[in-house]
Coordinates of C-alpha atoms in Angstrom, one line a residue:
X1 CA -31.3 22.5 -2.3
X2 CA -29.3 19.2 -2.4
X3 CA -27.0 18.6 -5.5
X4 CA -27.3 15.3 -6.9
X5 CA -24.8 13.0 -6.3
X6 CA -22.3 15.5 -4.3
X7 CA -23.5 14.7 -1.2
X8 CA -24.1 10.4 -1.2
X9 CA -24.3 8.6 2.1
X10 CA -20.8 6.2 2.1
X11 CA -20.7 2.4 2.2
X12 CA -19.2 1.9 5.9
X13 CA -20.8 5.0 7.0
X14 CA -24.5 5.4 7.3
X15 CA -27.0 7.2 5.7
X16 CA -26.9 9.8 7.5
X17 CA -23.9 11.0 6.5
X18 CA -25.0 12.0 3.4
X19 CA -27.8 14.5 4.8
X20 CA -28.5 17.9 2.8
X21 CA -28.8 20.4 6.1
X22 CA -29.9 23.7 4.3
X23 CA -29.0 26.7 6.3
X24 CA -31.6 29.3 6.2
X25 CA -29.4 32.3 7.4
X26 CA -27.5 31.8 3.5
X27 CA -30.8 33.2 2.0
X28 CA -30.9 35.9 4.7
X29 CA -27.5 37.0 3.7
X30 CA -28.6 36.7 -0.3
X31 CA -31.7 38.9 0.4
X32 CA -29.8 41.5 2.2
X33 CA -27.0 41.5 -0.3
X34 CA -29.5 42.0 -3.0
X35 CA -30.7 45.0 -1.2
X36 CA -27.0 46.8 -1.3
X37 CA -26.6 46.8 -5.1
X38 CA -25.0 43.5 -5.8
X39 CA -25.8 41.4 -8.5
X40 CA -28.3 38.7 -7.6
X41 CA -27.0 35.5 -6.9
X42 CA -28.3 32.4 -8.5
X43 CA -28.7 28.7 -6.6
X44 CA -26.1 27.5 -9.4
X45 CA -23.5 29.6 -8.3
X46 CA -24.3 28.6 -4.4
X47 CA -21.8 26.1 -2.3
X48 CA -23.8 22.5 -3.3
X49 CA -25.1 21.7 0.3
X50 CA -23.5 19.3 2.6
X51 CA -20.0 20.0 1.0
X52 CA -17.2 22.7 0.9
X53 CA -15.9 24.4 -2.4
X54 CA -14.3 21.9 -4.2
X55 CA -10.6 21.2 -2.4
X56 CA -7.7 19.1 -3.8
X57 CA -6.3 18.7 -0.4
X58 CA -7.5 17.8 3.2
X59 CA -5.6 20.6 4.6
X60 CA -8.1 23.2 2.8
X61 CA -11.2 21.3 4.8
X62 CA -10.0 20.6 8.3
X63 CA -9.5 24.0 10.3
X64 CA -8.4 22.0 13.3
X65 CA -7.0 18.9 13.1
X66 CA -7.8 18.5 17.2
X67 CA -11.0 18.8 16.6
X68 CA -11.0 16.8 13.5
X69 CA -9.7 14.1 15.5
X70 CA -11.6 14.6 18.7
X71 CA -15.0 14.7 16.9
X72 CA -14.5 11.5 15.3
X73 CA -13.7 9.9 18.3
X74 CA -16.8 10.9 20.0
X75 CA -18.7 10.2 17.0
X76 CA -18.0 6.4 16.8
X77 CA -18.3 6.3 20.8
X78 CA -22.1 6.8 20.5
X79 CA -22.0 3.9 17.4
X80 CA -23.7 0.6 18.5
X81 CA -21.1 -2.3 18.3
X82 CA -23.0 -4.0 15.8
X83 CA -22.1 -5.1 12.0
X84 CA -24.9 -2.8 10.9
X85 CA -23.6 0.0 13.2
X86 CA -20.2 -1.2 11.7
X87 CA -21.8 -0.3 8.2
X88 CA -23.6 2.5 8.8
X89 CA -27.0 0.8 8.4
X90 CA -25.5 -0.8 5.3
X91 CA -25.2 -4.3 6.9
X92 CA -26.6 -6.2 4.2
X93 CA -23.9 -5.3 1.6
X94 CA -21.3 -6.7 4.2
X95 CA -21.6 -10.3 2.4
X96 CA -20.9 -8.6 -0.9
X97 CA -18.0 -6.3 0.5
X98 CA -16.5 -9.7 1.9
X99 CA -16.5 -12.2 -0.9
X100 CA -15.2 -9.7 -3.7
X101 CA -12.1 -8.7 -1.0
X102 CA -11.4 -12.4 -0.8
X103 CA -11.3 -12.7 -4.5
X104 CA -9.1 -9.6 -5.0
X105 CA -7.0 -10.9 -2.1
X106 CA -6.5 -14.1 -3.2
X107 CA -5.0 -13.2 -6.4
X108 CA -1.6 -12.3 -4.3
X109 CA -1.7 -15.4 -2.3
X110 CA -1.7 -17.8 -4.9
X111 CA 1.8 -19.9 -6.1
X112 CA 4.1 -17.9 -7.5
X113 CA 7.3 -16.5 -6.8
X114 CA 6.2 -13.0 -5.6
X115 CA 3.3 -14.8 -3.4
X116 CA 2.3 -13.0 -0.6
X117 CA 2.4 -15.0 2.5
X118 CA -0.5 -15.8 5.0
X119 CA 1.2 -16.0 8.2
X120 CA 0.1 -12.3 10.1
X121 CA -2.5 -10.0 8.8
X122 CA -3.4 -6.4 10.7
X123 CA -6.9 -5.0 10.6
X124 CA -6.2 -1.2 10.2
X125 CA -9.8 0.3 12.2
X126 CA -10.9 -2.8 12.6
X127 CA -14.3 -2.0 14.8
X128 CA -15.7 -5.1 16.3
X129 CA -13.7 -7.2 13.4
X130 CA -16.3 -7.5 10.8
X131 CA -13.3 -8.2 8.2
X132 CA -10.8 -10.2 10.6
X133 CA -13.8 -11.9 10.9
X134 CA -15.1 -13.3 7.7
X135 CA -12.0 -12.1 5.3
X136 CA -8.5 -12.4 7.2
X137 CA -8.9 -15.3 10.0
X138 CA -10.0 -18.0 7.2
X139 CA -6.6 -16.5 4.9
X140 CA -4.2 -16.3 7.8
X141 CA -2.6 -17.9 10.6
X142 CA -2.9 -14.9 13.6
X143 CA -4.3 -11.4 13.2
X144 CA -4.3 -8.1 14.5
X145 CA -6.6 -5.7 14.9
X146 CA -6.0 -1.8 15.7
X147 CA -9.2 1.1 16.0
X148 CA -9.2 3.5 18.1
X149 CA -12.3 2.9 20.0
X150 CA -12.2 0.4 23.1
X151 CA -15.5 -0.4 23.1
X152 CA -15.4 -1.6 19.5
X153 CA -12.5 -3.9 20.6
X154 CA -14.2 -5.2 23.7
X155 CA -16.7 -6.4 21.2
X156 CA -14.4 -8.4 19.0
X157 CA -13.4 -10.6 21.9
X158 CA -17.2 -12.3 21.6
X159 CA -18.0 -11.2 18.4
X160 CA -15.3 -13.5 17.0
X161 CA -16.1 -16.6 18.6
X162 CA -13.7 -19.2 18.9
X163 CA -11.2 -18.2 16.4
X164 CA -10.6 -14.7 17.6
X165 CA -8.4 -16.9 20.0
X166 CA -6.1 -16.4 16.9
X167 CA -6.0 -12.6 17.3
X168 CA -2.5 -11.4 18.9
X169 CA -3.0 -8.2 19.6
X170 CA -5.8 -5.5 20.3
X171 CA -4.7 -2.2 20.1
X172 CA -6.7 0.8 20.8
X173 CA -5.0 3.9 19.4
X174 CA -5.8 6.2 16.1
X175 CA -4.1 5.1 13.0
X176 CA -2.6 8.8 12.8
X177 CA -0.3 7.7 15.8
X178 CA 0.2 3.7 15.3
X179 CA 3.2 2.3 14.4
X180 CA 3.1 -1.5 12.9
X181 CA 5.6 -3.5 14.0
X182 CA 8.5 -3.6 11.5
X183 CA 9.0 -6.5 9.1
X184 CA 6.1 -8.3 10.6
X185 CA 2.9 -8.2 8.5
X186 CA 2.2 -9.9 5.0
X187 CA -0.9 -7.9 5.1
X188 CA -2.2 -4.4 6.4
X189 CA -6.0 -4.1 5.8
X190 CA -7.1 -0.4 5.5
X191 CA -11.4 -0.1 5.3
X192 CA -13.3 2.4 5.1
X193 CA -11.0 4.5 7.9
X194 CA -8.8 6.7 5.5
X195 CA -10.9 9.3 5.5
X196 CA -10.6 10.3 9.6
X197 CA -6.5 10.8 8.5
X198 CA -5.3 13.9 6.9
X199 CA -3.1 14.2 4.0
X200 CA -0.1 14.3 6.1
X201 CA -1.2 11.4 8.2
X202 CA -2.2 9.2 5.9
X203 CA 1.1 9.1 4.0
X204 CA 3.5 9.3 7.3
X205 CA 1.0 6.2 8.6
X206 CA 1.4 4.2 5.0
X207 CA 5.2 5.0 5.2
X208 CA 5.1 2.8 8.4
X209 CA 2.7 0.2 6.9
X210 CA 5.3 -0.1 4.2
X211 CA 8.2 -0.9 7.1
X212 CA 6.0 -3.0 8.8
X213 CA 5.4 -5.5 5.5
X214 CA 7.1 -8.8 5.5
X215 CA 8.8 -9.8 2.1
X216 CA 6.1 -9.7 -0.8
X217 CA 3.7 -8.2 1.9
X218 CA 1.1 -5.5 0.7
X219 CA -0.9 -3.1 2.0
X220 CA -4.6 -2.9 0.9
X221 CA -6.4 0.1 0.8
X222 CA -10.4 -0.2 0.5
X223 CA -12.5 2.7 0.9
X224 CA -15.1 5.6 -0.4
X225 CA -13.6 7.9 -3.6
X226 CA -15.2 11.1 -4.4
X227 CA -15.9 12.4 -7.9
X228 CA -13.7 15.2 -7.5
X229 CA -11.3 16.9 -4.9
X230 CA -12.1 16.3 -1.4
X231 CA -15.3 16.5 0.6
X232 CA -15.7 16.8 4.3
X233 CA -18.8 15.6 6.4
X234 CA -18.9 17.2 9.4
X235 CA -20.9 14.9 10.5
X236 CA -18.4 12.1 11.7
X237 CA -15.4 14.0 10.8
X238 CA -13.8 12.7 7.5
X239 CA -13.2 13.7 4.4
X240 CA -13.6 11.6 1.3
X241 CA -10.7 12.2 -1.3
X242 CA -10.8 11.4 -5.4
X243 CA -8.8 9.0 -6.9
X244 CA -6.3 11.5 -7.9
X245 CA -5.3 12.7 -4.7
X246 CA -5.3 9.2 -3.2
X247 CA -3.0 8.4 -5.7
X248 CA -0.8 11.1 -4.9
X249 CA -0.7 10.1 -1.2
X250 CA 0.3 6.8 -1.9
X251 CA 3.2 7.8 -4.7
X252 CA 4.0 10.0 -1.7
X253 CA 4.4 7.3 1.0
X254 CA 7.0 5.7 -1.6
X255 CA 4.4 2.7 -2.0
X256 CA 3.5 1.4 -5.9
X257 CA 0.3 0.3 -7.0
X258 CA 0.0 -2.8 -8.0
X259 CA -3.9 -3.4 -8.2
X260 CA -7.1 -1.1 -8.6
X261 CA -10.3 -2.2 -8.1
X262 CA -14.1 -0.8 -8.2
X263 CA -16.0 -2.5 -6.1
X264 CA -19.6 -3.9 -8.0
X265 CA -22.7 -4.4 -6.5
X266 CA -23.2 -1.6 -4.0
X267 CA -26.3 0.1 -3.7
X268 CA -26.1 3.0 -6.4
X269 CA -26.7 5.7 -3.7
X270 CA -23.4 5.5 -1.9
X271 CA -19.9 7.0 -2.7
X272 CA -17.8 4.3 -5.3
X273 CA -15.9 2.4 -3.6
X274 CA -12.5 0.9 -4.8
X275 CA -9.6 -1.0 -3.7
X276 CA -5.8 -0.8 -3.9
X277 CA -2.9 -3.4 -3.6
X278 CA 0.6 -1.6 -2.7
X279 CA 3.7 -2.4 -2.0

Protein backbone atom coordinates (compact mmCIF):
# COMPACT_ATOMS: atom_id res chain seq x y z
CA UNK A 1 0.00 0.00 0.00
CA UNK A 2 1.63 3.26 -1.37
CA UNK A 3 0.90 6.54 0.76
CA UNK A 4 0.15 9.41 -1.30
CA UNK A 5 2.47 11.80 -1.78
CA UNK A 6 5.35 10.27 0.55
CA UNK A 7 6.85 8.50 -1.94
CA UNK A 8 6.93 11.04 -5.37
CA UNK A 9 9.38 10.38 -8.13
CA UNK A 10 12.01 13.68 -7.97
CA UNK A 11 12.59 16.22 -10.74
CA UNK A 12 16.41 15.33 -11.73
CA UNK A 13 15.72 11.84 -10.77
CA UNK A 14 13.43 9.56 -12.62
CA UNK A 15 10.35 8.01 -12.09
CA UNK A 16 11.46 5.32 -10.82
CA UNK A 17 12.62 6.53 -7.92
CA UNK A 18 9.53 7.07 -6.57
CA UNK A 19 8.40 3.21 -6.86
CA UNK A 20 6.14 1.72 -3.92
CA UNK A 21 8.03 -2.00 -3.55
CA UNK A 22 5.66 -3.68 -1.01
CA UNK A 23 7.37 -6.42 0.88
CA UNK A 24 5.24 -9.35 1.39
CA UNK A 25 7.28 -10.97 4.30
CA UNK A 26 5.76 -7.54 6.60
CA UNK A 27 2.37 -9.29 6.37
CA UNK A 28 3.89 -12.67 7.22
CA UNK A 29 5.39 -11.17 10.29
CA UNK A 30 1.73 -9.32 11.02
CA UNK A 31 -0.08 -12.70 10.68
CA UNK A 32 2.24 -14.53 12.94
CA UNK A 33 2.31 -11.71 15.48
CA UNK A 34 -1.44 -11.78 15.57
CA UNK A 35 -1.24 -15.36 16.34
CA UNK A 36 0.96 -14.74 19.77
CA UNK A 37 -1.53 -12.43 21.42
CA UNK A 38 -0.66 -9.05 20.26
CA UNK A 39 -2.84 -6.50 19.28
CA UNK A 40 -3.61 -6.38 15.60
CA UNK A 41 -1.85 -4.06 13.68
CA UNK A 42 -3.62 -1.66 11.34
CA UNK A 43 -2.11 -0.46 7.61
CA UNK A 44 -2.27 3.22 9.32
CA UNK A 45 0.05 2.40 11.88
CA UNK A 46 2.47 0.50 9.14
CA UNK A 47 6.01 2.30 7.78
CA UNK A 48 4.30 4.24 4.46
CA UNK A 49 6.18 2.16 1.78
CA UNK A 50 9.16 3.30 -0.07
CA UNK A 51 10.30 5.46 3.05
CA UNK A 52 11.76 5.10 6.65
CA UNK A 53 10.02 6.40 9.93
CA UNK A 54 10.09 9.92 9.69
CA UNK A 55 13.97 11.14 10.49
CA UNK A 56 15.13 14.77 11.11
CA UNK A 57 18.60 13.89 10.19
CA UNK A 58 20.52 11.87 7.44
CA UNK A 59 22.52 10.18 9.95
CA UNK A 60 19.25 8.17 11.19
CA UNK A 61 18.85 6.83 7.35
CA UNK A 62 22.27 6.03 6.10
CA UNK A 63 23.68 2.86 8.04
CA UNK A 64 26.80 3.06 6.01
CA UNK A 65 28.00 5.96 4.64
CA UNK A 66 30.52 3.52 2.26
CA UNK A 67 27.87 2.07 0.95
CA UNK A 68 25.82 5.17 0.68
CA UNK A 69 28.45 6.48 -1.36
CA UNK A 70 29.48 3.49 -3.30
CA UNK A 71 25.84 2.73 -4.40
CA UNK A 72 25.34 6.03 -5.79
CA UNK A 73 28.26 5.77 -7.77
CA UNK A 74 27.31 2.65 -9.46
CA UNK A 75 23.92 3.93 -9.76
CA UNK A 76 24.65 6.82 -12.10
CA UNK A 77 27.37 4.59 -13.96
CA UNK A 78 24.55 2.53 -15.56
CA UNK A 79 22.64 6.23 -16.38
CA UNK A 80 22.76 7.01 -20.18
CA UNK A 81 24.65 10.37 -20.79
CA UNK A 82 21.69 11.94 -22.09
CA UNK A 83 19.61 15.22 -20.91
CA UNK A 84 16.70 12.93 -20.33
CA UNK A 85 18.97 10.39 -18.48
CA UNK A 86 20.27 13.69 -16.82
CA UNK A 87 16.50 14.21 -15.68
CA UNK A 88 15.44 11.08 -14.88
CA UNK A 89 13.02 10.80 -17.81
CA UNK A 90 11.97 14.38 -16.93
CA UNK A 91 13.67 15.92 -19.97
CA UNK A 92 11.02 17.97 -21.10
CA UNK A 93 10.76 20.18 -17.85
CA UNK A 94 14.57 20.99 -18.55
CA UNK A 95 13.44 24.27 -20.63
CA UNK A 96 11.38 25.25 -17.64
CA UNK A 97 14.03 24.43 -14.98
CA UNK A 98 16.45 26.64 -17.19
CA UNK A 99 14.65 29.89 -17.92
CA UNK A 100 13.26 30.35 -14.19
CA UNK A 101 17.19 29.73 -12.87
CA UNK A 102 18.19 32.47 -15.22
CA UNK A 103 15.63 34.72 -13.93
CA UNK A 104 16.36 34.02 -10.23
CA UNK A 105 20.02 34.36 -11.19
CA UNK A 106 19.91 37.36 -12.77
CA UNK A 107 18.56 39.26 -10.06
CA UNK A 108 22.22 39.17 -8.40
CA UNK A 109 23.93 40.08 -11.51
CA UNK A 110 22.31 43.20 -12.19
CA UNK A 111 24.04 46.91 -11.36
CA UNK A 112 24.33 47.57 -8.08
CA UNK A 113 26.80 47.77 -5.51
CA UNK A 114 26.62 44.21 -4.05
CA UNK A 115 26.52 42.76 -7.84
CA UNK A 116 27.63 39.48 -8.21
CA UNK A 117 30.17 39.17 -10.83
CA UNK A 118 30.20 36.94 -14.02
CA UNK A 119 33.65 36.16 -14.54
CA UNK A 120 33.94 32.13 -13.15
CA UNK A 121 30.95 29.92 -12.39
CA UNK A 122 31.40 26.02 -10.97
CA UNK A 123 28.80 23.44 -11.89
CA UNK A 124 28.59 21.43 -8.55
CA UNK A 125 27.45 17.55 -10.20
CA UNK A 126 27.35 18.89 -13.26
CA UNK A 127 26.56 15.49 -15.42
CA UNK A 128 27.07 16.04 -19.05
CA UNK A 129 26.54 20.02 -18.39
CA UNK A 130 22.91 20.36 -18.91
CA UNK A 131 23.10 23.71 -16.79
CA UNK A 132 26.71 24.99 -17.84
CA UNK A 133 25.17 24.49 -20.84
CA UNK A 134 22.07 26.57 -21.31
CA UNK A 135 22.25 28.61 -17.72
CA UNK A 136 26.07 29.49 -16.79
CA UNK A 137 28.13 29.74 -20.26
CA UNK A 138 25.65 32.47 -21.79
CA UNK A 139 26.09 34.40 -17.87
CA UNK A 140 29.84 33.87 -17.53
CA UNK A 141 33.06 34.19 -18.92
CA UNK A 142 34.72 30.39 -18.11
CA UNK A 143 33.12 27.60 -16.20
CA UNK A 144 33.77 24.61 -14.24
CA UNK A 145 32.27 21.66 -13.92
CA UNK A 146 32.81 18.85 -11.07
CA UNK A 147 30.55 15.27 -10.80
CA UNK A 148 31.83 12.44 -9.86
CA UNK A 149 31.24 10.27 -12.81
CA UNK A 150 33.84 10.29 -15.81
CA UNK A 151 31.66 9.19 -18.27
CA UNK A 152 29.26 12.05 -17.57
CA UNK A 153 32.24 14.38 -18.13
CA UNK A 154 33.54 12.75 -21.24
CA UNK A 155 30.12 13.64 -22.55
CA UNK A 156 30.28 17.37 -21.86
CA UNK A 157 33.29 17.72 -24.06
CA UNK A 158 30.78 17.16 -27.27
CA UNK A 159 27.75 17.80 -25.69
CA UNK A 160 28.72 21.45 -25.25
CA UNK A 161 29.69 22.24 -28.62
CA UNK A 162 31.82 25.00 -29.37
CA UNK A 163 31.54 27.00 -26.26
CA UNK A 164 32.52 24.23 -23.82
CA UNK A 165 36.01 25.50 -25.15
CA UNK A 166 35.19 27.99 -22.25
CA UNK A 167 35.14 25.26 -19.59
CA UNK A 168 38.49 25.32 -17.44
CA UNK A 169 38.30 22.51 -15.61
CA UNK A 170 36.66 18.91 -15.47
CA UNK A 171 36.96 17.42 -12.41
CA UNK A 172 35.78 14.02 -11.59
CA UNK A 173 35.61 13.57 -7.82
CA UNK A 174 32.36 13.42 -5.28
CA UNK A 175 31.39 16.67 -3.88
CA UNK A 176 31.83 15.12 -0.25
CA UNK A 177 35.64 15.33 -1.00
CA UNK A 178 36.06 18.51 -3.41
CA UNK A 179 37.59 21.48 -2.46
CA UNK A 180 36.77 24.71 -4.68
CA UNK A 181 39.55 26.72 -5.26
CA UNK A 182 39.65 29.62 -2.72
CA UNK A 183 38.56 33.13 -3.57
CA UNK A 184 37.89 32.06 -7.17
CA UNK A 185 34.22 31.56 -7.96
CA UNK A 186 31.38 34.27 -8.19
CA UNK A 187 29.16 31.40 -8.50
CA UNK A 188 28.85 27.63 -7.15
CA UNK A 189 25.81 25.98 -8.80
CA UNK A 190 24.38 23.02 -6.56
CA UNK A 191 21.38 20.88 -8.68
CA UNK A 192 19.69 18.37 -7.78
CA UNK A 193 23.05 16.55 -6.07
CA UNK A 194 22.48 17.47 -2.32
CA UNK A 195 20.83 14.66 -1.59
CA UNK A 196 23.93 11.93 -2.28
CA UNK A 197 25.88 14.19 0.72
CA UNK A 198 25.12 13.53 4.37
CA UNK A 199 24.44 16.04 6.96
CA UNK A 200 28.04 16.30 7.86
CA UNK A 201 29.07 16.58 4.25
CA UNK A 202 27.05 18.82 2.98
CA UNK A 203 27.88 21.53 5.54
CA UNK A 204 31.81 20.77 5.61
CA UNK A 205 31.47 20.91 1.51
CA UNK A 206 29.26 24.44 1.70
CA UNK A 207 31.87 25.64 4.27
CA UNK A 208 34.45 25.34 1.31
CA UNK A 209 32.02 26.73 -1.26
CA UNK A 210 31.80 29.70 1.01
CA UNK A 211 35.95 30.04 0.89
CA UNK A 212 35.92 29.41 -2.59
CA UNK A 213 33.34 32.63 -3.41
CA UNK A 214 34.92 35.73 -4.93
CA UNK A 215 33.60 39.14 -3.37
CA UNK A 216 29.66 39.28 -3.62
CA UNK A 217 29.85 35.63 -4.90
CA UNK A 218 26.99 33.19 -3.95
CA UNK A 219 26.34 29.86 -3.78
CA UNK A 220 23.04 28.50 -5.23
CA UNK A 221 21.35 25.69 -4.00
CA UNK A 222 18.51 24.06 -6.27
CA UNK A 223 17.08 20.84 -5.42
CA UNK A 224 14.08 18.35 -4.24
CA UNK A 225 12.44 19.30 -0.47
CA UNK A 226 10.49 16.79 1.35
CA UNK A 227 7.29 17.54 3.28
CA UNK A 228 8.76 16.52 6.40
CA UNK A 229 12.16 15.12 7.90
CA UNK A 230 14.25 13.19 5.64
CA UNK A 231 13.48 10.34 3.23
CA UNK A 232 15.87 7.90 1.75
CA UNK A 233 15.49 6.04 -1.71
CA UNK A 234 17.50 3.27 -1.75
CA UNK A 235 17.19 3.20 -5.03
CA UNK A 236 20.00 5.63 -6.09
CA UNK A 237 21.20 6.36 -2.69
CA UNK A 238 20.04 9.81 -1.43
CA UNK A 239 18.01 11.24 0.82
CA UNK A 240 15.70 14.09 0.31
CA UNK A 241 15.65 16.56 3.35
CA UNK A 242 12.69 19.29 4.36
CA UNK A 243 13.19 22.79 4.30
CA UNK A 244 13.85 22.85 7.92
CA UNK A 245 16.75 20.83 8.07
CA UNK A 246 18.21 22.26 4.92
CA UNK A 247 17.99 25.37 6.57
CA UNK A 248 19.80 24.16 9.46
CA UNK A 249 22.66 22.91 7.32
CA UNK A 250 23.25 26.00 5.72
CA UNK A 251 23.02 28.24 9.19
CA UNK A 252 25.51 25.58 10.05
CA UNK A 253 28.04 26.04 7.24
CA UNK A 254 28.05 29.80 8.50
CA UNK A 255 26.31 30.77 5.02
CA UNK A 256 22.98 33.38 5.09
CA UNK A 257 20.10 33.12 3.02
CA UNK A 258 19.55 35.63 0.97
CA UNK A 259 16.86 34.21 -1.60
CA UNK A 260 14.20 31.29 -1.51
CA UNK A 261 12.49 30.17 -4.23
CA UNK A 262 9.75 27.44 -5.27
CA UNK A 263 10.17 26.54 -8.42
CA UNK A 264 6.51 26.69 -10.73
CA UNK A 265 5.61 24.64 -13.37
CA UNK A 266 6.80 21.12 -12.54
CA UNK A 267 4.77 18.31 -13.14
CA UNK A 268 2.55 17.94 -9.82
CA UNK A 269 3.87 14.34 -9.30
CA UNK A 270 7.43 15.08 -8.28
CA UNK A 271 9.05 16.29 -4.97
CA UNK A 272 8.78 20.59 -4.73
CA UNK A 273 11.62 21.88 -5.78
CA UNK A 274 13.11 25.22 -4.43
CA UNK A 275 16.07 27.26 -4.74
CA UNK A 276 18.49 29.16 -2.37
CA UNK A 277 20.90 32.12 -2.87
CA UNK A 278 23.71 32.14 0.05
CA UNK A 279 26.43 33.89 0.88
Amino acid sequence: MCHQGLTEPKAGQGMEWGHCREDHSVDRLLAQLSQTGFPPVTWEQRVPCGRLPLASMTSEVVENEFEFYSKAEKYWKDVPATVDGMLGGYGHISSIDINSSRKFLQRFLRDGPNRTGTTRALDCGAGIGRITKRLLLPLFKTVDMVDVTEDFLTKAKSYLGEEGRRVRNYFCCGLQDFSPEPNSYDVIWIQWVIGHLTDNHLSDFLKRCRAGLRPNGIVVIKDNMAQEGVIMDDVDSSVCRDLDVVHKIIRRAGLHLLAEERQENFPDEIYHVYTFAMR
